[in-house]
PDB file of C-alpha atoms in Angstrom:
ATOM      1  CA  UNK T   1     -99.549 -88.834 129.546  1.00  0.00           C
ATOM      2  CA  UNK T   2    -101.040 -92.322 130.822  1.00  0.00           C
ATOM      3  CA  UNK T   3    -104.035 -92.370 132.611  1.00  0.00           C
ATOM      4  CA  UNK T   4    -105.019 -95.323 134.506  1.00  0.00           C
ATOM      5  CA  UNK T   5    -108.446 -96.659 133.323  1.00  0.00           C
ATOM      6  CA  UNK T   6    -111.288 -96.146 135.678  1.00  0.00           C
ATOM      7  CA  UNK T   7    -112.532 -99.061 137.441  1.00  0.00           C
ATOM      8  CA  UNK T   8    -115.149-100.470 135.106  1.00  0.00           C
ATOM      9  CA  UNK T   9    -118.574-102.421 136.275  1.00  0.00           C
ATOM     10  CA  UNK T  10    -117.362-105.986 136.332  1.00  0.00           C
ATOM     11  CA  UNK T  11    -119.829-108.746 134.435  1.00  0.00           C
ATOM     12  CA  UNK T  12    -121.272-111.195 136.919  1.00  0.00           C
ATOM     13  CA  UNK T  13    -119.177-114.267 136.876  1.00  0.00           C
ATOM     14  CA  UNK T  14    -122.314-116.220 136.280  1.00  0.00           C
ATOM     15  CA  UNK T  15    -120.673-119.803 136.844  1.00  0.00           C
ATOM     16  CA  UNK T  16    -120.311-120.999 140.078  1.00  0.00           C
ATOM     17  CA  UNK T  17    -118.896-124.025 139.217  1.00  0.00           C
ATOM     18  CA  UNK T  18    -115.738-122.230 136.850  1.00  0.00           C
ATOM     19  CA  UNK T  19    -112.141-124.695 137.029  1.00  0.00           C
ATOM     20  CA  UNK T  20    -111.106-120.417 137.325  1.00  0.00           C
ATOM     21  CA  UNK T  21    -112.603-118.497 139.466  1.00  0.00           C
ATOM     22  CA  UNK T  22    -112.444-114.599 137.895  1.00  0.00           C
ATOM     23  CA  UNK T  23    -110.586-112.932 140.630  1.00  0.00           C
ATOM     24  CA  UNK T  24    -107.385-115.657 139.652  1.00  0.00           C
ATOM     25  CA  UNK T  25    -107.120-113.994 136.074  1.00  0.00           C
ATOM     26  CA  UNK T  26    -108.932-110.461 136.320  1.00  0.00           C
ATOM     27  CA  UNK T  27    -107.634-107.688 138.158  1.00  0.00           C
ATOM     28  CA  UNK T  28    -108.650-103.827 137.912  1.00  0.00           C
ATOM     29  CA  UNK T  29    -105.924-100.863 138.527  1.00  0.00           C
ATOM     30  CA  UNK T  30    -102.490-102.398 137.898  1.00  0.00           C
ATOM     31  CA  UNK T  31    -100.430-100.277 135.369  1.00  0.00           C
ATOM     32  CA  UNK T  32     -99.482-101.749 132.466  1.00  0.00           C
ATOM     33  CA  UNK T  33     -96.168-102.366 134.086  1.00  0.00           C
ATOM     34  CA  UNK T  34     -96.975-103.959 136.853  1.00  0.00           C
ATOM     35  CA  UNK T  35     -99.687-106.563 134.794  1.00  0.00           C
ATOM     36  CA  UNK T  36     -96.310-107.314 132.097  1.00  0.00           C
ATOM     37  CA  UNK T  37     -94.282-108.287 135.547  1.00  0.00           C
ATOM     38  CA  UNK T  38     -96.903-110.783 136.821  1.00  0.00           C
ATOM     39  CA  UNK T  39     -96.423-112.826 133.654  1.00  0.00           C
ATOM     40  CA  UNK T  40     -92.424-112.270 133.314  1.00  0.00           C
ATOM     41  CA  UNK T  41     -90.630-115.845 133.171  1.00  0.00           C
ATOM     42  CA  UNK T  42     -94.180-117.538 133.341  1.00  0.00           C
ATOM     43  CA  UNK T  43     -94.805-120.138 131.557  1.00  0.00           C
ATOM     44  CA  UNK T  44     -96.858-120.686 128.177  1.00  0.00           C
ATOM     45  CA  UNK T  45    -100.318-120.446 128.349  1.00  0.00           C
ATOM     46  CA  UNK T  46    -100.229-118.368 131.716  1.00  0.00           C
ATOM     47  CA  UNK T  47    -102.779-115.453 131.180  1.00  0.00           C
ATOM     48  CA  UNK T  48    -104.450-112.686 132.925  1.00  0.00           C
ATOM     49  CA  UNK T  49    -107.326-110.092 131.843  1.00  0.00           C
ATOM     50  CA  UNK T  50    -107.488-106.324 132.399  1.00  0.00           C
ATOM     51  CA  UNK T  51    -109.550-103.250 131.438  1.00  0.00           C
ATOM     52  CA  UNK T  52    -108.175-101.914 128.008  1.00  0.00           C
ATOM     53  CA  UNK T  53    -105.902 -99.142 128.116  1.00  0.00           C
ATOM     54  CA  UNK T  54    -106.831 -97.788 124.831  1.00  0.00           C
ATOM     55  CA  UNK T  55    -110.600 -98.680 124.752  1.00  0.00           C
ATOM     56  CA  UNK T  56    -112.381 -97.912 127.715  1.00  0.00           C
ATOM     57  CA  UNK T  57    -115.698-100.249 128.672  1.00  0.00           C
ATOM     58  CA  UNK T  58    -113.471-103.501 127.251  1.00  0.00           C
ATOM     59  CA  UNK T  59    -111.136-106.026 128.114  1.00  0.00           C
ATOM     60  CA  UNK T  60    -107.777-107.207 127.200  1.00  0.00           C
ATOM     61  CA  UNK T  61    -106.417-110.809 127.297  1.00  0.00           C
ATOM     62  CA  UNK T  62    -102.901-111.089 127.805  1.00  0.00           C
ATOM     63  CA  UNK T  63    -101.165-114.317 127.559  1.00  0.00           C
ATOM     64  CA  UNK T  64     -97.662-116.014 127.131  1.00  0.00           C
ATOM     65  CA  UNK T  65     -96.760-117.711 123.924  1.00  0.00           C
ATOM     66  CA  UNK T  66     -93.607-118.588 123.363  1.00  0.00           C
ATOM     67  CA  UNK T  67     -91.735-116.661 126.211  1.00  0.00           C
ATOM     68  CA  UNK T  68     -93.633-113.707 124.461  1.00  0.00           C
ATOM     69  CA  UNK T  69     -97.039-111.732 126.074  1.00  0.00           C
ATOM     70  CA  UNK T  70     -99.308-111.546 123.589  1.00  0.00           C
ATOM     71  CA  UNK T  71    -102.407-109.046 123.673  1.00  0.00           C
ATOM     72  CA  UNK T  72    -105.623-109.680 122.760  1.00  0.00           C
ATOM     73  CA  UNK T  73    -108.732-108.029 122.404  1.00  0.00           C
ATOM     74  CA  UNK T  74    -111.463-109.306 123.803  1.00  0.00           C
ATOM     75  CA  UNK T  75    -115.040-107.939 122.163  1.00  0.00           C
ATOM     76  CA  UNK T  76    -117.630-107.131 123.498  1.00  0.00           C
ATOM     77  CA  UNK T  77    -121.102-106.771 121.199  1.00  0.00           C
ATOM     78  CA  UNK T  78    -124.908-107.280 121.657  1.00  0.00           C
ATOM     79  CA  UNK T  79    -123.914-107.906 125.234  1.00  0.00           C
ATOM     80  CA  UNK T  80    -122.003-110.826 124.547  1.00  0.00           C
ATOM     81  CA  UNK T  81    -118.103-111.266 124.814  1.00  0.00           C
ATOM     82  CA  UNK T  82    -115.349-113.235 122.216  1.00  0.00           C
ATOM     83  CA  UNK T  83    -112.450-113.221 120.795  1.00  0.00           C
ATOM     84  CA  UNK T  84    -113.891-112.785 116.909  1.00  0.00           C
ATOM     85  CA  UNK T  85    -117.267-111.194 116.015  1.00  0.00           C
ATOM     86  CA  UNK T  86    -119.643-112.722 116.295  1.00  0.00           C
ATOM     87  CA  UNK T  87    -118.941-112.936 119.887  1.00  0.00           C
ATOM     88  CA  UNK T  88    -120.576-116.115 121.618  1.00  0.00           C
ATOM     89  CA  UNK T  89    -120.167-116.245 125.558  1.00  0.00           C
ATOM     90  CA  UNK T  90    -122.591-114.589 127.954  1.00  0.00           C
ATOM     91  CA  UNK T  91    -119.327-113.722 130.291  1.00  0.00           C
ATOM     92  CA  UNK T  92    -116.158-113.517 130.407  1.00  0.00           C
ATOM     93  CA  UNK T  93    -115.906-116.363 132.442  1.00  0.00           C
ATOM     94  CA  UNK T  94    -117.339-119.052 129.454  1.00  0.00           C
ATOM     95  CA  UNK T  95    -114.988-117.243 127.337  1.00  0.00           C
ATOM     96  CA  UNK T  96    -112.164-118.348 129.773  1.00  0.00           C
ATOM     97  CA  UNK T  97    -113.594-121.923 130.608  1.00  0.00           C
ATOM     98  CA  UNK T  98    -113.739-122.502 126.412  1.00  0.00           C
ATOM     99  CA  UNK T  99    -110.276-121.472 125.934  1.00  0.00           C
ATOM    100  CA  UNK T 100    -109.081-123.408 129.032  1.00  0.00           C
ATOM    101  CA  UNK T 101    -109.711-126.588 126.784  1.00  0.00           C
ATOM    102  CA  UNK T 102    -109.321-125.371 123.381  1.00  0.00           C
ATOM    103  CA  UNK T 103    -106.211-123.431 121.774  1.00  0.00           C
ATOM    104  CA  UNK T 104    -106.396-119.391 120.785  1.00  0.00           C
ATOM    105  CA  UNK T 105    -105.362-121.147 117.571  1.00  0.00           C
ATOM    106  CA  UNK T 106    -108.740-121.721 116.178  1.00  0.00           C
ATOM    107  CA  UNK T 107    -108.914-117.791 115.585  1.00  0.00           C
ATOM    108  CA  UNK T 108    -104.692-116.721 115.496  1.00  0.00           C
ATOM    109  CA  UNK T 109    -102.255-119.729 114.263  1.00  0.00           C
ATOM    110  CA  UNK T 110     -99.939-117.808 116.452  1.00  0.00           C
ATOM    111  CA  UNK T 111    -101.148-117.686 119.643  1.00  0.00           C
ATOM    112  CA  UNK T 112    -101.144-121.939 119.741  1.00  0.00           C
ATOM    113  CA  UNK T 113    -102.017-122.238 123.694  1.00  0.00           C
ATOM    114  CA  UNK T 114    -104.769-122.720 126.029  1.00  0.00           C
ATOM    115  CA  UNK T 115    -105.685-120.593 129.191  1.00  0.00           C
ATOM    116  CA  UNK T 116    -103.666-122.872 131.543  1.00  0.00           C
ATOM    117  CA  UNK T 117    -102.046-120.437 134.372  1.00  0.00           C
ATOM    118  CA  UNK T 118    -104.387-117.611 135.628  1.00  0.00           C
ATOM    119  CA  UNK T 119    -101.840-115.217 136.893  1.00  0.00           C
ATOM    120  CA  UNK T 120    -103.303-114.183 139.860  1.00  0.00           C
ATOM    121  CA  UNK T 121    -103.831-118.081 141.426  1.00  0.00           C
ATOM    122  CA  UNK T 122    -101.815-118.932 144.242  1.00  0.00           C
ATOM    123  CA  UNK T 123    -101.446-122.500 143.028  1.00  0.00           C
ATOM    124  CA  UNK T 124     -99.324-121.391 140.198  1.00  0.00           C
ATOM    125  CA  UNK T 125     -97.196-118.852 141.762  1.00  0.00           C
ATOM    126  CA  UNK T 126     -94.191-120.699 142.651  1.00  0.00           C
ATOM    127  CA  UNK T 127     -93.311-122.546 139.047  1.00  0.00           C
ATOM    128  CA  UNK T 128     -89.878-121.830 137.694  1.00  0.00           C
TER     129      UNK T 128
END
């Protein structure tokens, strides 16, 4: 059976000054239904980030392309976090505030967006 994923030691969201703050994209102990309903009918580039169901200690980016929710695994090595090895940002939050101006497509040509929407941010709740 499922087993929800035990609340994990959050990194430090080291920037202050973050467009995101964490707590609009990352939430702990949702099932994996409930995170696929917050991003139901939202638009492209509307994202959140979870622990991983199937690796514990690591994170998962979800994120809507195309109407779709795409999954995607976000590393974590030598300390350091990223979306292809070898991994680059201190914290999850860089890794957020890079993609927020840059498209996913520099490392998947299908996943052509940028982190626009954090899921969890009462400024975008009320769009379509």
């Amino acid at each position: 059976g499922y087993e929800e994923p035990q609340n994990l030691q959050l990194p430090p969201p080291v920037m202050a000054d973050a467009e995101f703050p964490m707590e609009t994209y990352l939430k702990q102990g949702l099932s994996r239904e409930q995170y696929r309903q917050v991003l139901l009918n939202k638009p492209d580039g509307t994202f959140l980030i979870r622990p991983s169901i199937h690796k514990p200690g690591q994170f998962t980016l979800d994120i809507v392309v195309q109407d779709e929710i795409k999954k995607v695994s976000i590393l974590h090595e030598q300390s350091m976090y990223g979306l292809v090895s070898p991994t680059t940002f201190s914290t999850i939050t860089q890794l957020v505030e890079h993609y927020r101006t840059r498209s996913l497509r520099e490392h998947n040509r299908q996943l052509d967006t940028q982190l626009l929407f954090p899921a969890f941010d009462p400024r975008f709740n009320n769009y379509r």
